GROMACS .gro file of N, CA, C and O in nm:
model
  364
    1UNK      N    1   0.084  -0.118   0.000
    1UNK     CA    2   0.000   0.000   0.000
    1UNK      C    3   0.088   0.124   0.000
    1UNK      O    4   0.189   0.129   0.067
    2UNK      N    5   0.049   0.228  -0.073
    2UNK     CA    6   0.130   0.348  -0.076
    2UNK      C    7   0.129   0.419   0.059
    2UNK      O    8   0.035   0.408   0.136
    3UNK      N    9   0.234   0.491   0.087
    3UNK     CA   10   0.239   0.566   0.211
    3UNK      C   11   0.237   0.715   0.179
    3UNK      O   12   0.258   0.755   0.066
    4UNK      N   13   0.215   0.795   0.281
    4UNK     CA   14   0.211   0.939   0.260
    4UNK      C   15   0.346   0.992   0.215
    4UNK      O   16   0.352   1.085   0.138
    5UNK      N   17   0.454   0.934   0.264
    5UNK     CA   18   0.585   0.988   0.236
    5UNK      C   19   0.639   0.945   0.101
    5UNK      O   20   0.718   1.016   0.042
    6UNK      N   21   0.598   0.831   0.052
    6UNK     CA   22   0.651   0.785  -0.075
    6UNK      C   23   0.543   0.767  -0.178
    6UNK      O   24   0.438   0.711  -0.150
    7UNK      N   25   0.568   0.817  -0.298
    7UNK     CA   26   0.474   0.797  -0.406
    7UNK      C   27   0.346   0.877  -0.392
    7UNK      O   28   0.238   0.821  -0.384
    8UNK      N   29   0.359   1.009  -0.388
    8UNK     CA   30   0.240   1.092  -0.372
    8UNK      C   31   0.143   1.073  -0.486
    8UNK      O   32   0.022   1.088  -0.468
    9UNK      N   33   0.193   1.036  -0.603
    9UNK     CA   34   0.104   1.008  -0.715
    9UNK      C   35   0.022   0.882  -0.689
    9UNK      O   36  -0.098   0.879  -0.718
   10UNK      N   37   0.083   0.781  -0.631
   10UNK     CA   38   0.011   0.658  -0.597
   10UNK      C   39  -0.093   0.684  -0.490
   10UNK      O   40  -0.203   0.629  -0.494
   11UNK      N   41  -0.061   0.769  -0.394
   11UNK     CA   42  -0.156   0.805  -0.288
   11UNK      C   43  -0.274   0.880  -0.348
   11UNK      O   44  -0.390   0.850  -0.316
   12UNK      N   45  -0.247   0.974  -0.436
   12UNK     CA   46  -0.354   1.050  -0.501
   12UNK      C   47  -0.440   0.958  -0.588
   12UNK      O   48  -0.563   0.972  -0.589
   13UNK      N   49  -0.378   0.865  -0.657
   13UNK     CA   50  -0.453   0.770  -0.739
   13UNK      C   51  -0.544   0.683  -0.654
   13UNK      O   52  -0.660   0.661  -0.689
   14UNK      N   53  -0.493   0.634  -0.542
   14UNK     CA   54  -0.573   0.550  -0.454
   14UNK      C   55  -0.689   0.630  -0.396
   14UNK      O   56  -0.803   0.584  -0.392
   15UNK      N   57  -0.662   0.751  -0.351
   15UNK     CA   58  -0.766   0.837  -0.296
   15UNK      C   59  -0.875   0.862  -0.400
   15UNK      O   60  -0.994   0.851  -0.370
   16UNK      N   61  -0.835   0.893  -0.521
   16UNK     CA   62  -0.930   0.920  -0.629
   16UNK      C   63  -1.011   0.794  -0.662
   16UNK      O   64  -1.132   0.801  -0.682
   17UNK      N   65  -0.946   0.679  -0.667
   17UNK     CA   66  -1.013   0.554  -0.698
   17UNK      C   67  -1.120   0.521  -0.593
   17UNK      O   68  -1.233   0.485  -0.627
   18UNK      N   69  -1.085   0.533  -0.467
   18UNK     CA   70  -1.180   0.505  -0.359
   18UNK      C   71  -1.296   0.604  -0.364
   18UNK      O   72  -1.412   0.565  -0.356
   19UNK      N   73  -1.264   0.731  -0.379
   19UNK     CA   74  -1.369   0.833  -0.384
   19UNK      C   75  -1.463   0.811  -0.503
   19UNK      O   76  -1.585   0.820  -0.489
   20UNK      N   77  -1.407   0.778  -0.617
   20UNK     CA   78  -1.489   0.754  -0.736
   20UNK      C   79  -1.580   0.633  -0.717
   20UNK      O   80  -1.698   0.636  -0.750
   21UNK      N   81  -1.526   0.527  -0.660
   21UNK     CA   82  -1.604   0.405  -0.636
   21UNK      C   83  -1.721   0.434  -0.541
   21UNK      O   84  -1.833   0.390  -0.563
   22UNK      N   85  -1.694   0.509  -0.435
   22UNK     CA   86  -1.799   0.543  -0.339
   22UNK      C   87  -1.904   0.633  -0.403
   22UNK      O   88  -2.025   0.612  -0.385
   23UNK      N   89  -1.861   0.731  -0.478
   23UNK     CA   90  -1.954   0.822  -0.545
   23UNK      C   91  -2.044   0.747  -0.642
   23UNK      O   92  -2.166   0.770  -0.646
   24UNK      N   93  -1.986   0.656  -0.718
   24UNK     CA   94  -2.066   0.578  -0.812
   24UNK      C   95  -2.165   0.488  -0.740
   24UNK      O   96  -2.282   0.480  -0.778
   25UNK      N   97  -2.121   0.421  -0.636
   25UNK     CA   98  -2.206   0.327  -0.564
   25UNK      C   99  -2.322   0.397  -0.493
   25UNK      O  100  -2.431   0.345  -0.484
   26UNK      N  101  -2.297   0.517  -0.441
   26UNK     CA  102  -2.399   0.588  -0.364
   26UNK      C  103  -2.476   0.690  -0.448
   26UNK      O  104  -2.561   0.760  -0.394
   27UNK      N  105  -2.446   0.700  -0.573
   27UNK     CA  106  -2.513   0.798  -0.657
   27UNK      C  107  -2.481   0.942  -0.620
   27UNK      O  108  -2.560   1.032  -0.641
   28UNK      N  109  -2.363   0.962  -0.562
   28UNK     CA  110  -2.320   1.096  -0.525
   28UNK      C  111  -2.395   1.153  -0.406
   28UNK      O  112  -2.397   1.273  -0.386
   29UNK      N  113  -2.456   1.066  -0.324
   29UNK     CA  114  -2.539   1.114  -0.213
   29UNK      C  115  -2.464   1.124  -0.081
   29UNK      O  116  -2.526   1.129   0.025
   30UNK      N  117  -2.332   1.130  -0.085
   30UNK     CA  118  -2.255   1.152   0.037
   30UNK      C  119  -2.211   1.298   0.036
   30UNK      O  120  -2.145   1.344  -0.057
   31UNK      N  121  -2.248   1.369   0.140
   31UNK     CA  122  -2.211   1.509   0.154
   31UNK      C  123  -2.073   1.518   0.215
   31UNK      O  124  -2.038   1.442   0.304
   32UNK      N  125  -1.994   1.612   0.168
   32UNK     CA  126  -1.859   1.637   0.220
   32UNK      C  127  -1.773   1.512   0.221
   32UNK      O  128  -1.698   1.487   0.316
   33UNK      N  129  -1.779   1.433   0.114
   33UNK     CA  130  -1.698   1.312   0.105
   33UNK      C  131  -1.551   1.348   0.097
   33UNK      O  132  -1.511   1.434   0.019
   34UNK      N  133  -1.472   1.283   0.182
   34UNK     CA  134  -1.327   1.304   0.181
   34UNK      C  135  -1.261   1.169   0.205
   34UNK      O  136  -1.304   1.092   0.290
   35UNK      N  137  -1.157   1.142   0.126
   35UNK     CA  138  -1.080   1.018   0.141
   35UNK      C  139  -0.936   1.056   0.169
   35UNK      O  140  -0.874   1.130   0.094
   36UNK      N  141  -0.883   1.007   0.281
   36UNK     CA  142  -0.746   1.036   0.321
   36UNK      C  143  -0.667   0.906   0.327
   36UNK      O  144  -0.708   0.811   0.392
   37UNK      N  145  -0.556   0.903   0.256
   37UNK     CA  146  -0.471   0.784   0.253
   37UNK      C  147  -0.354   0.807   0.347
   37UNK      O  148  -0.275   0.900   0.329
   38UNK      N  149  -0.344   0.722   0.449
   38UNK     CA  150  -0.235   0.727   0.545
   38UNK      C  151  -0.147   0.604   0.527
   38UNK      O  152  -0.180   0.516   0.448
   39UNK      N  153  -0.038   0.597   0.599
   39UNK     CA  154   0.056   0.487   0.582
   39UNK      C  155  -0.006   0.350   0.611
   39UNK      O  156   0.022   0.253   0.542
   40UNK      N  157  -0.094   0.343   0.713
   40UNK     CA  158  -0.147   0.212   0.752
   40UNK      C  159  -0.298   0.197   0.732
   40UNK      O  160  -0.354   0.094   0.769
   41UNK      N  161  -0.363   0.298   0.677
   41UNK     CA  162  -0.508   0.290   0.660
   41UNK      C  163  -0.559   0.396   0.562
   41UNK      O  164  -0.488   0.491   0.531
   42UNK      N  165  -0.683   0.377   0.521
   42UNK     CA  166  -0.753   0.474   0.439
   42UNK      C  167  -0.874   0.520   0.520
   42UNK      O  168  -0.949   0.438   0.572
   43UNK      N  169  -0.891   0.652   0.532
   43UNK     CA  170  -0.999   0.708   0.611
   43UNK      C  171  -1.102   0.770   0.518
   43UNK      O  172  -1.067   0.849   0.430
   44UNK      N  173  -1.228   0.733   0.539
   44UNK     CA  174  -1.338   0.789   0.461
   44UNK      C  175  -1.423   0.873   0.555
   44UNK      O  176  -1.466   0.825   0.660
   45UNK      N  177  -1.447   0.998   0.516
   45UNK     CA  178  -1.530   1.088   0.597
   45UNK      C  179  -1.643   1.143   0.511
   45UNK      O  180  -1.628   1.158   0.390
   46UNK      N  181  -1.753   1.174   0.576
   46UNK     CA  182  -1.864   1.235   0.505
   46UNK      C  183  -1.992   1.228   0.586
   46UNK      O  184  -1.990   1.191   0.704
   47UNK      N  185  -2.100   1.266   0.522
   47UNK     CA  186  -2.232   1.266   0.586
   47UNK      C  187  -2.333   1.206   0.490
   47UNK      O  188  -2.330   1.235   0.371
   48UNK      N  189  -2.422   1.126   0.544
   48UNK     CA  190  -2.527   1.064   0.464
   48UNK      C  191  -2.660   1.073   0.538
   48UNK      O  192  -2.663   1.095   0.659
   49UNK      N  193  -2.768   1.052   0.465
   49UNK     CA  194  -2.900   1.063   0.526
   49UNK      C  195  -2.954   0.931   0.579
   49UNK      O  196  -3.056   0.929   0.647
   50UNK      N  197  -2.885   0.819   0.548
   50UNK     CA  198  -2.936   0.689   0.596
   50UNK      C  199  -2.821   0.592   0.620
   50UNK      O  200  -2.713   0.605   0.563
   51UNK      N  201  -2.851   0.492   0.703
   51UNK     CA  202  -2.753   0.387   0.729
   51UNK      C  203  -2.730   0.302   0.603
   51UNK      O  204  -2.621   0.248   0.584
   52UNK      N  205  -2.829   0.293   0.519
   52UNK     CA  206  -2.814   0.218   0.393
   52UNK      C  207  -2.705   0.282   0.307
   52UNK      O  208  -2.618   0.211   0.253
   53UNK      N  209  -2.706   0.414   0.295
   53UNK     CA  210  -2.602   0.482   0.217
   53UNK      C  211  -2.465   0.464   0.281
   53UNK      O  212  -2.365   0.449   0.211
   54UNK      N  213  -2.461   0.463   0.413
   54UNK     CA  214  -2.334   0.439   0.481
   54UNK      C  215  -2.283   0.300   0.449
   54UNK      O  216  -2.163   0.281   0.423
   55UNK      N  217  -2.372   0.201   0.449
   55UNK     CA  218  -2.333   0.064   0.415
   55UNK      C  219  -2.281   0.056   0.272
   55UNK      O  220  -2.182  -0.013   0.244
   56UNK      N  221  -2.348   0.124   0.180
   56UNK     CA  222  -2.303   0.126   0.041
   56UNK      C  223  -2.163   0.187   0.030
   56UNK      O  224  -2.078   0.136  -0.044
   57UNK      N  225  -2.139   0.294   0.105
   57UNK     CA  226  -2.008   0.359   0.102
   57UNK      C  227  -1.899   0.267   0.156
   57UNK      O  228  -1.790   0.257   0.100
   58UNK      N  229  -1.931   0.198   0.265
   58UNK     CA  230  -1.834   0.106   0.324
   58UNK      C  231  -1.801  -0.006   0.227
   58UNK      O  232  -1.684  -0.040   0.204
   59UNK      N  233  -1.903  -0.065   0.167
   59UNK     CA  234  -1.882  -0.174   0.072
   59UNK      C  235  -1.799  -0.129  -0.047
   59UNK      O  236  -1.707  -0.198  -0.091
   60UNK      N  237  -1.829  -0.011  -0.099
   60UNK     CA  238  -1.753   0.043  -0.212
   60UNK      C  239  -1.608   0.067  -0.174
   60UNK      O  240  -1.516   0.037  -0.251
   61UNK      N  241  -1.586   0.120  -0.054
   61UNK     CA  242  -1.449   0.142  -0.007
   61UNK      C  243  -1.371   0.013   0.008
   61UNK      O  244  -1.256   0.003  -0.034
   62UNK      N  245  -1.437  -0.089   0.064
   62UNK     CA  246  -1.371  -0.219   0.080
   62UNK      C  247  -1.337  -0.282  -0.054
   62UNK      O  248  -1.229  -0.339  -0.071
   63UNK      N  249  -1.428  -0.271  -0.149
   63UNK     CA  250  -1.402  -0.327  -0.282
   63UNK      C  251  -1.287  -0.256  -0.351
   63UNK      O  252  -1.202  -0.320  -0.414
   64UNK      N  253  -1.282  -0.124  -0.339
   64UNK     CA  254  -1.174  -0.049  -0.402
   64UNK      C  255  -1.039  -0.083  -0.339
   64UNK      O  256  -0.938  -0.094  -0.408
   65UNK      N  257  -1.038  -0.103  -0.208
   65UNK     CA  258  -0.913  -0.134  -0.139
   65UNK      C  259  -0.870  -0.279  -0.156
   65UNK      O  260  -0.752  -0.309  -0.145
   66UNK      N  261  -0.964  -0.367  -0.183
   66UNK     CA  262  -0.930  -0.508  -0.202
   66UNK      C  263  -0.834  -0.526  -0.320
   66UNK      O  264  -0.747  -0.612  -0.318
   67UNK      N  265  -0.849  -0.442  -0.420
   67UNK     CA  266  -0.765  -0.452  -0.539
   67UNK      C  267  -0.620  -0.416  -0.511
   67UNK      O  268  -0.530  -0.464  -0.578
   68UNK      N  269  -0.597  -0.332  -0.410
   68UNK     CA  270  -0.460  -0.290  -0.380
   68UNK      C  271  -0.405  -0.352  -0.252
   68UNK      O  272  -0.292  -0.326  -0.214
   69UNK      N  273  -0.485  -0.430  -0.184
   69UNK     CA  274  -0.439  -0.498  -0.063
   69UNK      C  275  -0.418  -0.406   0.055
   69UNK      O  276  -0.328  -0.427   0.135
   70UNK      N  277  -0.499  -0.303   0.067
   70UNK     CA  278  -0.488  -0.211   0.180
   70UNK      C  279  -0.522  -0.283   0.310
   70UNK      O  280  -0.619  -0.357   0.316
   71UNK      N  281  -0.445  -0.258   0.415
   71UNK     CA  282  -0.468  -0.331   0.540
   71UNK      C  283  -0.592  -0.287   0.618
   71UNK      O  284  -0.652  -0.368   0.685
   72UNK      N  285  -0.632  -0.161   0.610
   72UNK     CA  286  -0.739  -0.113   0.697
   72UNK      C  287  -0.821  -0.004   0.633
   72UNK      O  288  -0.767   0.081   0.562
   73UNK      N  289  -0.949  -0.005   0.663
   73UNK     CA  290  -1.039   0.101   0.622
   73UNK      C  291  -1.100   0.160   0.748
   73UNK      O  292  -1.155   0.087   0.830
   74UNK      N  293  -1.088   0.289   0.765
   74UNK     CA  294  -1.149   0.358   0.878
   74UNK      C  295  -1.262   0.444   0.825
   74UNK      O  296  -1.244   0.520   0.729
   75UNK      N  297  -1.379   0.432   0.886
   75UNK     CA  298  -1.498   0.501   0.837
   75UNK      C  299  -1.545   0.601   0.941
   75UNK      O  300  -1.570   0.566   1.056
   76UNK      N  301  -1.555   0.726   0.899
   76UNK     CA  302  -1.606   0.833   0.984
   76UNK      C  303  -1.718   0.903   0.907
   76UNK      O  304  -1.703   1.017   0.864
   77UNK      N  305  -1.827   0.831   0.887
   77UNK     CA  306  -1.942   0.883   0.811
   77UNK      C  307  -2.057   0.903   0.909
   77UNK      O  308  -2.100   0.808   0.975
   78UNK      N  309  -2.105   1.025   0.918
   78UNK     CA  310  -2.217   1.057   1.006
   78UNK      C  311  -2.349   1.030   0.934
   78UNK      O  312  -2.361   1.055   0.815
   79UNK      N  313  -2.446   0.980   1.010
   79UNK     CA  314  -2.579   0.956   0.954
   79UNK      C  315  -2.676   1.052   1.021
   79UNK      O  316  -2.680   1.062   1.143
   80UNK      N  317  -2.751   1.123   0.940
   80UNK     CA  318  -2.849   1.217   0.993
   80UNK      C  319  -2.909   1.298   0.880
   80UNK      O  320  -2.872   1.284   0.764
   81UNK      N  321  -3.000   1.385   0.915
   81UNK     CA  322  -3.065   1.464   0.811
   81UNK      C  323  -3.044   1.613   0.828
   81UNK      O  324  -3.092   1.691   0.748
   82UNK      N  325  -2.975   1.655   0.930
   82UNK     CA  326  -2.957   1.798   0.952
   82UNK      C  327  -2.822   1.845   0.899
   82UNK      O  328  -2.724   1.850   0.970
   83UNK      N  329  -2.818   1.876   0.772
   83UNK     CA  330  -2.697   1.927   0.709
   83UNK      C  331  -2.719   2.072   0.674
   83UNK      O  332  -2.831   2.114   0.649
   84UNK      N  333  -2.613   2.148   0.670
   84UNK     CA  334  -2.629   2.287   0.630
   84UNK      C  335  -2.688   2.293   0.490
   84UNK      O  336  -2.640   2.227   0.399
   85UNK      N  337  -2.793   2.368   0.476
   85UNK     CA  338  -2.856   2.376   0.345
   85UNK      C  339  -2.813   2.505   0.275
   85UNK      O  340  -2.768   2.600   0.337
   86UNK      N  341  -2.830   2.504   0.145
   86UNK     CA  342  -2.800   2.622   0.066
   86UNK      C  343  -2.916   2.719   0.086
   86UNK      O  344  -3.032   2.681   0.070
   87UNK      N  345  -2.887   2.843   0.123
   87UNK     CA  346  -2.997   2.938   0.144
   87UNK      C  347  -3.077   2.957   0.016
   87UNK      O  348  -3.020   2.973  -0.091
   88UNK      N  349  -3.206   2.954   0.029
   88UNK     CA  350  -3.291   2.976  -0.088
   88UNK      C  351  -3.346   3.117  -0.085
   88UNK      O  352  -3.363   3.177   0.020
   89UNK      N  353  -3.375   3.167  -0.202
   89UNK     CA  354  -3.432   3.302  -0.212
   89UNK      C  355  -3.582   3.294  -0.190
   89UNK      O  356  -3.647   3.200  -0.235
   90UNK      N  357  -3.636   3.390  -0.120
   90UNK     CA  358  -3.780   3.395  -0.099
   90UNK      C  359  -3.838   3.498  -0.193
   90UNK      O  360  -3.784   3.606  -0.211
   91UNK      N  361  -3.951   3.464  -0.246
   91UNK     CA  362  -4.020   3.557  -0.338
   91UNK      C  363  -4.145   3.608  -0.275
   91UNK      O  364  -4.212   3.549  -0.203
   0.00000   0.00000   0.00000
């Protein structure tokens, strides 16, 4: 598995691959999705509206990491419905 100190291109590629897999699997329904590749693990952060979406994100992350033999996946995805909304104009 790539580390932070060596092969920044490989780290960026892995991060992009995991993020893309999660986005595709969840239909882009993870808010503030962030993937961080560390020396011994990959951390996924974000917010979703249901536990089902969280499960989809976890499964997608595991599948993406299986191809590269990553030792650990850490998940920090919050489930809830109260996210900052974009202010709407009133007429």
